Amino acid sequence: MMVLSSAPGIAQAQDEDPEETNPITLSLSETGLGASIALNGLSGRTQVTVPVPPGTGPSSLNAVLTVPAWLDRGWIDVESGNRPISRIALGGDAPTIPVSIPLAAVPVVDGAVTLDLASTLIPDAGFCPNVLDAQLRLLDARVDYTGVPSIPRTISEFLPPVLRQLTVFMPAQPNRDMISAVLTLTTSVIDYYGAQPVRVLVRPDTELQGSQPDKAFERSVVVAENNDTGAELIFPLDQSPPRLFVTGSGTALTDQTRLITSSISELAVTTKALAGASAPRAVLAPDSTTLEDLGVGTVTGKGDTTATASITLDQARLGRSVSDVSLHLTGNYTPGVGSITAGVGGKTIASWSADDSGRLDQWVDIPNAELRKATTLDVSVDHPADSAAACGTQAASTITVDGSTVVRSAPSSTPAPLGFGSLPQALMPQFDVAMTQETFADAARAVSVVTGLQRLSARPIMPQVVSLDDALASSDPAVVIAADGGLPDSLSLPLSSSGATTFSIATPEFTDTDTSLTVDPGVPYASLQVTTTANNKALLVASSTGKGARLDALLSWLDADPSRWFGRNGDILFAVPGIEPVSLSSGNLAGDSTVESAASESGVDRLSVTLLGIAGAVLLVALVGAVVLVVRSRGSSRRRHRRDNSPPS
């Protein structure tokens, strides 16, 4: 990529009004740090890095602190770069206390302040707390700032450290190149901001004139097709952030959209630039990597008699759907008599004896049945407890798994685990996006789905827009947008319908029956469903029964809380007017206990739950009238002869 400046100089920042001192507050959730800060054990430690927008200075961090009931006394020391900042005195008189940490004296380094928090807790006499628990937690943490956020004057400054909303203006009648460029822009911004819950809006360019200027933590990008390729800042008002106008045609347009989130943007210290070809290559996932390469690094666990190091393997970081995962655990532990265990989800998968060497050197295989999108391997060392030792006097145990630990895996022949748990890794390294209509509305729906998938991934995803026929016949995985329900008959979904009255559950080959549900009156619905293409590649289909507004409502529900993408399970997200969308599993409906589903642990018959949910939706929609539910089991054409005449449960 190359950047060509259109002007030799850089515009100077505008003079700030000294009277504009309205306080600015950002929650830690907005900065991507989560909803709470935990301090574990009697002597807990953690580090918090808070971004500081240019033109502002941090004044205080305010939160509500939870205090354990058994606490006699204690304190939290707050430092920054070995410099004492504050000490918070603790007592067990109240379950929560408000805290305020002054930040004015904390140095700002590289646009952020870093705080080291260390807790010291002294329990009531005679009480011995579990040191593995989170004893202190800062809730609803917010940072107050003084000053006025600076207005970006160059492309390199366009994106702020915290972004609440991105608005993209595109033609009301886009072509495939335009849609591809917008998908690339939005997913790259979501990837750039990581855990920050950036809201993405897509609007037609006919609404550009007269639209409100952006606020301090909002940005707008206008994408237009033009032979004059480039990216340029346009200032609607002097005191408002500029809009970035991106123009071009074909792949050159997509190249410009990558500019603001690329490392080369640091050189774009002007208001106008031209980005050269920058299409990233699809990188095949390696069969062998290390915890360091996966971003996990070295993991250490501490405890009294038992210490546990928890290693989370994200299939998205591995770059594909995987199977046959094994780790060569290397590291060390507190030497002595005892045992070492490796477990997943509370199940022990390997164990061996500890010894006086204190050296960790062991291969561990994770069963394929235990693999999830993110699988946590707990490696624990356990030493016999000294029954005569008083609380807090037992020698501490530690275990460390080095970042050089090798992780081996093989590609999965089918997306595993099945359903939403296979996303986004089953769509890597690149995937197709197809729309039945390729309108502005379909493009906006594609942005909603693809940015949701990007939120699930620790690595950038690579969508490319193709025709529906090409997507279904391709050797690449795909996302299909069918708001009008216009899907080919050859495509089999886990849940389908005949008109608006009969629902059919497609069941796997090994089951005895297919299942259908007839409702009266009919129920309009929208869904997101995960299945596979004819080439056994992952396929995510967003569809509705003939009216796009139903699918829009479902996608708006997902967009309203980005964490909802993380809570999906099964292979069907089903939505009808009047009730909250529900996750279903066709495999669980068919009686396959190995399929991940929301009801698997409770033992509830998911078929009954599904029918009751649909029946309830009918009642809510119709309000009055009779509801007739007819559940019938029918042998498929490949299994017409049953061994008995008894109905299925």
XYZ file of C-alpha atoms in Angstrom:
649
model
C 0.000 0.000 0.000
C 1.201 3.502 -0.719
C -0.111 6.857 0.421
C 0.072 9.928 -1.828
C -0.555 13.264 -0.117
C -2.618 15.907 -1.867
C -1.201 18.802 0.131
C 2.235 19.359 1.617
C 1.045 20.871 4.884
C -0.996 19.700 7.814
C -3.882 21.796 9.049
C -3.435 23.096 12.573
C -5.933 22.108 15.245
C -8.603 24.679 15.929
C -8.438 26.821 19.055
C -10.370 25.232 21.844
C -12.895 27.223 23.817
C -11.650 27.297 27.419
C -15.226 27.591 28.652
C -16.162 24.265 27.050
C -15.473 22.084 30.061
C -18.507 19.794 30.056
C -17.379 16.553 31.718
C -16.902 13.502 29.524
C -17.602 10.049 30.914
C -16.757 6.689 29.345
C -17.713 3.349 30.861
C -15.141 0.581 30.848
C -17.525 -1.422 28.659
C -17.306 1.303 26.026
C -13.517 1.106 26.117
C -13.650 -2.671 25.595
C -12.495 -3.593 29.115
C -15.698 -5.348 30.167
C -18.311 -4.611 32.793
C -16.205 -5.312 35.897
C -12.668 -5.590 37.285
C -11.874 -8.576 39.533
C -9.232 -8.930 42.241
C -8.816 -12.594 43.186
C -7.549 -14.044 46.429
C -6.415 -12.409 49.646
C -3.654 -10.611 47.733
C -5.127 -9.946 44.316
C -3.473 -8.041 41.507
C -4.686 -6.725 38.186
C -3.790 -4.072 35.637
C -6.174 -1.699 33.879
C -5.303 0.363 30.798
C -7.698 3.210 30.023
C -7.567 5.139 26.721
C -7.325 8.918 26.820
C -8.879 10.749 23.835
C -6.641 13.513 22.420
C -7.502 16.893 23.913
C -8.714 15.419 27.206
C -7.201 14.335 30.488
C -8.469 11.686 32.902
C -9.761 13.018 36.214
C -11.102 9.987 38.089
C -12.190 6.364 37.859
C -15.459 5.798 39.718
C -17.024 2.436 40.524
C -18.953 0.371 43.035
C -16.780 -2.097 44.949
C -18.177 -5.401 46.233
C -16.828 -6.433 49.647
C -16.955 -9.993 51.085
C -18.936 -10.459 54.288
C -16.061 -12.198 56.088
C -13.694 -9.221 55.719
C -12.276 -7.769 58.933
C -10.184 -5.105 57.279
C -8.144 -4.507 54.152
C -7.077 -2.050 51.488
C -6.425 -1.611 47.767
C -3.226 0.085 46.624
C -3.385 1.863 43.274
C -0.122 2.573 41.453
C 0.984 3.669 38.012
C 4.525 2.947 36.896
C 5.582 2.179 40.517
C 4.200 5.555 41.558
C 1.601 5.465 44.388
C -1.707 7.006 43.316
C -4.249 6.109 45.970
C -5.080 3.705 48.805
C -8.669 2.575 49.352
C -9.501 1.448 52.880
C -11.858 -1.538 53.149
C -14.134 -2.854 55.877
C -16.798 -5.515 56.113
C -19.585 -3.218 57.325
C -21.365 -2.969 53.929
C -21.572 -5.356 50.937
C -20.719 -2.561 48.488
C -18.971 0.776 48.754
C -18.489 3.584 46.218
C -14.879 4.253 45.259
C -13.209 7.048 43.332
C -9.613 6.831 42.170
C -8.002 10.171 41.226
C -6.272 10.083 37.851
C -5.103 13.657 37.334
C -1.560 12.807 38.439
C -1.331 9.604 36.396
C 1.015 10.005 33.405
C -0.504 9.514 29.949
C 1.705 7.251 27.821
C 0.865 6.486 24.176
C -2.649 7.828 24.585
C -3.548 5.788 27.677
C -3.119 5.562 31.437
C -2.193 2.285 33.131
C -3.203 1.443 36.696
C -1.882 -1.414 38.849
C -4.362 -2.499 41.525
C -3.218 -4.671 44.458
C -5.565 -5.807 47.223
C -4.743 -6.969 50.737
C -7.580 -8.675 52.636
C -7.576 -9.809 56.281
C -10.490 -12.137 57.111
C -12.387 -12.321 60.375
C -10.770 -14.471 63.036
C -11.530 -18.142 62.478
C -12.678 -17.759 58.849
C -10.595 -19.301 56.046
C -11.852 -18.035 52.646
C -11.351 -19.775 49.309
C -8.507 -17.827 47.766
C -9.479 -18.977 44.251
C -12.662 -16.904 44.341
C -12.965 -13.322 43.158
C -13.077 -11.573 46.530
C -13.310 -8.004 45.235
C -14.995 -6.711 42.114
C -15.286 -3.187 40.723
C -18.706 -2.822 39.087
C -20.117 -0.118 36.777
C -16.665 1.425 36.435
C -16.543 4.729 34.571
C -13.773 7.194 33.798
C -14.368 10.948 33.938
C -12.327 13.243 31.681
C -11.700 16.964 31.527
C -11.100 18.982 28.393
C -12.575 18.779 24.892
C -11.804 15.914 22.467
C -9.700 17.178 19.573
C -11.153 17.296 16.080
C -9.126 15.072 13.707
C -7.356 17.115 11.028
C -5.683 14.291 9.090
C -6.677 10.824 7.905
C -4.214 9.328 10.393
C -6.214 10.930 13.224
C -9.658 10.043 11.855
C -10.459 7.135 14.177
C -10.676 8.040 17.893
C -9.414 5.681 20.634
C -13.039 5.008 21.612
C -15.769 4.750 18.957
C -19.429 4.564 19.877
C -20.944 4.669 16.398
C -19.842 4.271 12.782
C -22.211 5.505 10.068
C -21.616 4.405 6.485
C -23.334 6.192 3.603
C -23.552 4.211 0.372
C -25.537 4.490 -2.908
C -29.213 3.599 -2.695
C -28.658 1.193 -5.596
C -25.271 -0.429 -4.899
C -23.446 -2.925 -7.080
C -21.403 -5.889 -5.857
C -18.143 -3.951 -5.758
C -19.798 -1.311 -3.595
C -21.253 -3.884 -1.207
C -17.889 -5.660 -0.974
C -16.195 -2.364 -0.114
C -18.734 -1.582 2.611
C -18.426 -5.076 4.113
C -14.644 -4.727 4.151
C -14.870 -1.293 5.774
C -17.287 -2.280 8.526
C -15.621 -5.573 9.440
C -12.171 -3.980 9.523
C -13.438 -1.265 11.896
C -15.070 -3.836 14.196
C -11.829 -5.836 14.184
C -9.784 -2.659 14.828
C -11.774 -1.820 17.982
C -11.840 -5.371 19.321
C -14.157 -5.703 22.330
C -15.580 -2.181 22.050
C -19.340 -2.387 21.274
C -19.205 -0.158 18.183
C -22.657 0.459 16.700
C -22.737 0.318 12.885
C -25.372 2.172 10.856
C -25.762 1.946 7.057
C -27.664 4.762 5.363
C -28.329 5.660 1.704
C -26.292 8.582 0.402
C -29.546 10.413 -0.368
C -29.749 11.088 3.390
C -26.270 12.605 3.562
C -27.360 16.161 2.913
C -29.031 17.496 6.006
C -27.811 14.720 8.307
C -26.620 15.724 11.755
C -22.855 16.155 12.302
C -21.078 13.458 14.258
C -20.388 13.770 17.960
C -16.954 13.365 19.540
C -17.001 9.551 19.593
C -18.845 9.039 16.303
C -17.523 8.860 12.742
C -19.092 8.812 9.278
C -17.682 7.357 6.059
C -19.193 8.066 2.641
C -18.486 5.357 0.061
C -19.083 6.352 -3.561
C -18.226 4.946 -6.976
C -16.031 7.300 -8.969
C -13.152 7.133 -11.404
C -11.284 9.558 -9.139
C -9.955 7.040 -6.609
C -8.915 8.131 -3.137
C -9.896 9.037 0.410
C -10.515 12.598 1.621
C -11.695 14.318 4.789
C -14.552 16.803 4.369
C -15.464 19.093 7.280
C -19.215 19.802 7.591
C -18.595 22.107 10.583
C -15.407 23.393 12.174
C -16.322 22.073 15.599
C -17.477 18.610 14.431
C -15.485 15.587 13.295
C -14.946 15.438 9.527
C -16.491 12.814 7.261
C -14.258 10.515 5.287
C -15.215 10.311 1.603
C -13.942 7.121 -0.051
C -14.203 6.873 -3.832
C -13.124 4.442 -6.524
C -14.349 1.551 -8.606
C -13.834 -2.203 -8.565
C -11.195 -3.518 -6.202
C -9.611 -0.052 -5.949
C -12.649 1.082 -3.957
C -12.134 -1.714 -1.449
C -8.443 -0.750 -1.162
C -9.433 2.736 -0.011
C -11.767 1.390 2.671
C -8.885 -0.574 4.221
C -6.767 2.552 4.613
C -8.036 3.946 7.926
C -7.522 0.716 9.884
C -4.229 -0.305 8.294
C -0.802 0.371 9.770
C 0.041 2.510 6.755
C -2.587 5.059 7.878
C 0.022 6.524 10.258
C 1.661 8.016 7.161
C -1.575 9.642 5.967
C -0.852 12.920 7.769
C -2.920 14.931 5.284
C -6.602 15.374 4.521
C -6.397 13.419 1.259
C -4.632 10.198 0.312
C -4.632 7.410 -2.239
C -4.143 3.817 -1.065
C -2.573 1.292 -3.386
C -3.547 -2.360 -3.740
C -3.732 -3.956 -0.314
C -5.903 -7.067 -0.546
C -4.764 -9.432 2.209
C -4.092 -12.980 1.215
C -6.093 -15.778 2.737
C -3.690 -17.513 5.114
C -4.203 -21.216 5.661
C -4.175 -22.228 9.317
C -1.055 -24.178 10.362
C -1.300 -27.688 11.787
C 1.066 -26.723 14.585
C 1.402 -23.472 16.520
C 2.189 -22.282 20.064
C 0.278 -20.562 22.837
C 2.440 -17.503 22.230
C 1.452 -17.361 18.570
C -2.221 -17.744 19.528
C -2.027 -14.711 21.789
C -2.490 -16.808 24.942
C 1.110 -16.619 26.102
C 2.354 -18.020 29.405
C -0.371 -18.917 31.909
C 0.214 -19.249 35.666
C -2.115 -20.473 38.385
C -1.703 -20.106 42.150
C -3.452 -21.599 45.163
C -2.970 -23.208 48.550
C -2.935 -26.960 47.966
C -4.280 -26.803 44.398
C -3.186 -24.460 41.636
C -4.827 -24.309 38.217
C -3.634 -22.747 34.967
C -6.578 -22.253 32.581
C -5.778 -22.177 28.862
C -8.506 -21.044 26.469
C -8.183 -22.201 22.860
C -10.330 -20.156 20.472
C -10.929 -21.906 17.150
C -11.150 -18.499 15.483
C -7.543 -17.859 16.547
C -6.598 -21.292 15.240
C -8.067 -20.085 11.933
C -10.460 -22.939 11.110
C -12.786 -25.590 12.493
C -10.472 -28.101 14.129
C -10.395 -31.668 15.388
C -7.799 -33.914 17.020
C -6.389 -31.112 19.178
C -3.384 -31.978 21.327
C -1.011 -29.879 23.446
C 2.564 -30.539 24.467
C 2.372 -28.937 27.907
C 5.712 -27.480 28.979
C 6.430 -25.425 32.063
C 6.866 -25.962 35.779
C 4.986 -26.456 39.025
C 5.676 -26.493 42.749
C 7.639 -29.735 43.280
C 6.519 -32.376 45.725
C 4.258 -35.374 46.135
C 0.890 -34.979 44.477
C -0.880 -35.227 41.156
C -1.383 -33.212 37.979
C -4.640 -33.307 36.049
C -5.867 -31.849 32.772
C -9.577 -31.311 32.324
C -12.157 -29.708 30.048
C -15.555 -28.571 31.267
C -15.072 -30.237 34.642
C -14.143 -33.583 33.042
C -10.687 -35.044 33.632
C -9.066 -36.047 30.348
C -5.558 -36.878 31.638
C -3.718 -37.254 34.946
C -0.221 -38.166 36.098
C 1.902 -37.973 39.226
C 3.734 -34.879 40.370
C 7.329 -35.274 41.547
C 10.249 -33.398 43.023
C 11.507 -32.208 39.623
C 8.742 -29.637 39.249
C 9.012 -29.936 35.493
C 5.912 -29.967 33.286
C 6.436 -31.968 30.078
C 3.360 -33.895 28.913
C 1.233 -34.410 25.794
C -2.529 -34.060 26.324
C -5.232 -34.901 23.777
C -8.577 -33.059 23.896
C -11.454 -35.356 22.825
C -13.327 -34.063 19.784
C -16.605 -34.316 21.712
C -15.301 -31.710 24.183
C -14.288 -29.137 21.569
C -16.253 -25.889 21.516
C -15.749 -22.587 19.759
C -13.639 -21.612 22.775
C -12.375 -24.605 24.769
C -10.751 -24.082 28.169
C -8.164 -26.628 29.278
C -7.560 -26.567 33.045
C -4.144 -27.870 34.093
C -3.947 -28.354 37.874
C -1.335 -29.460 40.385
C -2.618 -30.819 43.684
C -0.476 -31.429 46.755
C -1.775 -33.160 49.904
C -2.962 -30.628 52.468
C -1.357 -30.380 55.884
C -4.294 -30.805 58.231
C -2.338 -29.180 61.037
C -1.612 -26.030 59.063
C -3.619 -22.959 60.026
C -5.523 -20.832 57.535
C -3.095 -18.952 55.326
C -0.031 -20.851 56.528
C -0.233 -23.701 54.006
C 2.616 -23.500 51.502
C 1.361 -21.974 48.252
C 1.213 -24.079 45.083
C 1.859 -22.737 41.603
C 1.754 -24.131 38.094
C 2.963 -22.404 34.929
C 2.293 -23.428 31.340
C 4.832 -21.770 29.057
C 3.869 -19.836 25.953
C 6.148 -22.180 23.986
C 3.632 -25.003 24.549
C 2.891 -26.569 21.166
C -0.730 -26.848 19.988
C -1.444 -29.330 17.204
C -4.739 -29.670 15.359
C -6.261 -31.048 12.186
C -8.988 -29.544 10.012
C -12.460 -30.797 10.813
C -14.236 -32.581 7.969
C -17.458 -30.857 9.027
C -17.932 -27.626 10.992
C -17.547 -28.631 14.630
C -19.210 -28.090 16.940
C -22.284 -27.997 14.704
C -24.425 -24.876 14.486
C -23.594 -21.433 15.816
C -20.733 -22.916 17.825
C -18.923 -23.426 14.512
C -18.880 -19.695 13.756
C -16.804 -17.849 12.770
C -14.024 -20.452 12.480
C -15.962 -22.507 9.907
C -16.012 -19.404 7.656
C -12.231 -19.030 7.618
C -9.982 -18.131 5.935
C -12.469 -16.451 3.561
C -16.147 -16.825 2.726
C -18.723 -15.770 0.153
C -21.637 -13.414 0.783
C -24.692 -13.727 -1.467
C -28.013 -11.873 -1.513
C -31.193 -12.854 -3.285
C -31.905 -9.266 -4.328
C -28.631 -7.279 -3.941
C -30.528 -4.123 -2.967
C -29.520 -1.466 -0.459
C -31.692 -3.190 2.148
C -29.983 -6.537 1.521
C -26.582 -4.866 1.717
C -27.482 -3.365 5.109
C -28.615 -6.808 6.297
C -25.350 -8.327 5.100
C -23.432 -5.681 7.066
C -25.392 -6.566 10.207
C -24.686 -10.294 9.854
C -21.038 -9.996 8.852
C -20.140 -7.439 11.545
C -21.820 -9.712 14.081
C -19.585 -12.548 12.914
C -16.548 -10.283 13.180
C -17.395 -9.576 16.823
C -17.046 -13.318 17.459
C -13.567 -13.440 15.952
C -10.175 -12.527 17.358
C -8.889 -12.340 13.772
C -10.134 -10.343 10.768
C -12.636 -12.186 8.600
C -12.636 -11.897 4.804
C -16.054 -11.625 3.080
C -16.430 -11.452 -0.709
C -19.707 -10.779 -2.534
C -20.789 -13.282 -5.201
C -24.016 -14.449 -6.816
C -26.311 -16.859 -4.981
C -25.630 -19.675 -7.450
C -21.875 -19.214 -7.130
C -22.060 -19.163 -3.337
C -23.981 -22.435 -3.130
C -21.706 -24.156 -5.659
C -18.421 -22.769 -4.316
C -15.788 -24.655 -2.362
C -15.764 -21.747 0.125
C -18.160 -21.357 3.068
C -20.889 -18.751 2.612
C -23.394 -16.360 4.158
C -26.722 -15.979 2.340
C -29.194 -13.118 2.835
C -32.721 -14.077 1.723
C -35.106 -11.571 3.289
C -37.691 -12.422 0.634
C -37.429 -16.147 1.343
C -36.295 -16.745 -2.226
C -34.091 -19.762 -1.630
C -33.681 -22.590 -4.162
C -35.529 -25.855 -3.473
C -32.201 -27.685 -3.556
C -31.116 -25.940 -0.342
C -32.166 -27.866 2.762
C -32.387 -25.883 6.000
C -32.778 -27.293 9.521
C -36.116 -25.460 9.805
C -38.346 -24.813 6.803
C -42.008 -24.036 6.264
C -44.799 -24.681 3.800
C -46.530 -21.347 3.517
C -47.003 -19.850 6.956
C -48.782 -22.768 8.598
C -46.547 -25.848 8.487
C -43.056 -26.019 9.958
C -40.695 -28.877 9.079
C -37.640 -29.940 11.054
C -35.006 -31.568 8.838
C -33.477 -34.430 10.768
C -30.136 -36.226 10.314
C -29.809 -39.518 8.495
C -29.482 -41.584 11.657
C -32.890 -40.654 13.111
C -36.130 -42.534 12.539
C -38.490 -39.667 11.864
C -38.850 -36.238 10.424
C -41.042 -33.803 12.351
C -43.530 -31.156 11.317
C -45.830 -28.707 13.069
C -49.046 -27.249 11.681
C -50.416 -24.057 13.233
C -53.631 -22.147 12.654
C -53.501 -19.206 12.083
C -50.203 -18.975 10.222
C -47.067 -17.590 11.853
C -44.713 -15.261 9.926
C -41.139 -15.727 11.075
C -37.491 -14.905 10.431
C -34.455 -17.017 11.184
C -30.700 -17.385 11.129
C -29.756 -20.989 10.409
C -26.454 -22.807 10.148
C -26.141 -25.708 7.733
C -23.683 -26.889 5.086
C -23.360 -26.448 1.334
C -23.262 -29.274 -1.196
C -19.472 -29.176 -0.781
C -19.800 -29.704 2.988
C -18.798 -26.129 3.807
C -20.450 -24.001 6.484
C -23.486 -22.016 5.349
C -25.237 -19.314 7.400
C -28.650 -18.346 5.999
C -30.582 -15.259 7.135
C -34.140 -15.475 5.815
C -37.772 -14.648 6.496
C -41.173 -15.636 5.166
C -41.505 -13.114 2.409
C -41.193 -9.795 4.250
C -37.824 -8.240 4.923
C -39.094 -6.331 7.967
C -39.230 -9.598 9.917
C -35.565 -10.294 9.271
C -34.721 -6.657 10.000
C -36.365 -6.984 13.415
C -34.295 -10.083 14.188
C -31.041 -8.434 13.107
C -31.915 -5.259 15.053
C -32.378 -7.413 18.156
C -28.890 -8.848 17.686
C -27.364 -5.430 16.967
C -28.968 -3.866 20.061
C -26.674 -5.929 22.301
C -23.518 -7.255 20.599
C -23.109 -9.862 23.348
C -26.178 -11.650 21.957
C -24.031 -13.018 19.148
C -21.940 -14.806 21.779
C -24.952 -16.455 23.381
C -26.147 -18.372 20.324
C -26.255 -22.155 20.368
C -27.954 -24.873 18.368
C -28.294 -24.290 14.633
C -31.476 -22.179 14.460
C -32.209 -18.671 15.748
C -35.987 -18.395 15.388
C -37.985 -15.158 15.676
C -41.699 -14.379 15.405
C -43.477 -11.084 16.140
C -44.194 -10.450 19.774
C -41.626 -12.655 21.545
C -37.854 -12.647 21.982
C -35.916 -14.805 19.484
C -35.141 -18.334 20.674
C -32.230 -20.663 19.908
C -33.163 -24.170 18.723
C -31.228 -27.279 17.769
C -32.504 -29.573 15.024
C -30.152 -32.310 16.225
C -31.604 -32.133 19.725
C -35.108 -32.263 18.281
C -34.053 -35.446 16.485
C -32.816 -36.997 19.713
C -29.067 -36.591 19.121
C -27.690 -35.928 22.606
C -24.248 -35.040 21.260
C -25.457 -31.865 19.582
C -24.834 -28.721 21.560
C -28.078 -27.032 22.603
C -29.403 -24.760 25.260
C -31.597 -27.451 26.783
C -29.116 -30.333 26.734
C -27.978 -29.920 30.332
C -31.475 -29.511 31.780
C -32.795 -32.631 30.097
C -35.878 -30.808 28.826
C -37.513 -32.253 25.703
C -36.550 -29.493 23.268
C -39.269 -30.525 20.839
C -41.916 -29.750 23.436
C -40.223 -26.448 24.219
C -40.155 -25.573 20.527
C -43.811 -26.381 19.970
C -44.852 -24.479 23.067
C -42.760 -21.509 21.967
C -44.334 -21.448 18.517
C -47.777 -21.938 20.004
C -47.159 -19.069 22.401
C -46.056 -16.887 19.512
C -49.285 -17.691 17.697
C -51.307 -16.702 20.747
C -49.407 -13.440 21.103
C -49.813 -12.587 17.447
C -53.446 -13.581 17.046
C -54.489 -12.612 20.593
C -57.795 -14.383 20.020
C -58.885 -17.454 18.112
C -58.248 -21.134 18.264
C -54.834 -22.660 17.900
C -54.569 -26.123 16.472
C -51.256 -27.906 16.911
C -50.818 -31.061 14.923
C -47.549 -32.837 15.495
C -47.063 -35.688 13.172
C -44.164 -38.014 12.596
C -43.593 -39.113 9.114
C -41.082 -41.602 7.878
C -38.862 -40.055 5.238
C -38.807 -41.492 1.761
C -35.585 -43.304 2.574
C -37.109 -44.929 5.711
C -40.730 -45.858 4.886
C -40.792 -49.138 6.798
C -40.924 -48.794 10.596
C -40.285 -51.635 12.968
C -43.442 -50.922 15.005
C -46.545 -48.785 14.912
C -45.938 -46.911 18.149
C -45.719 -43.125 17.792
C -42.428 -41.428 18.621
C -42.090 -39.481 21.863
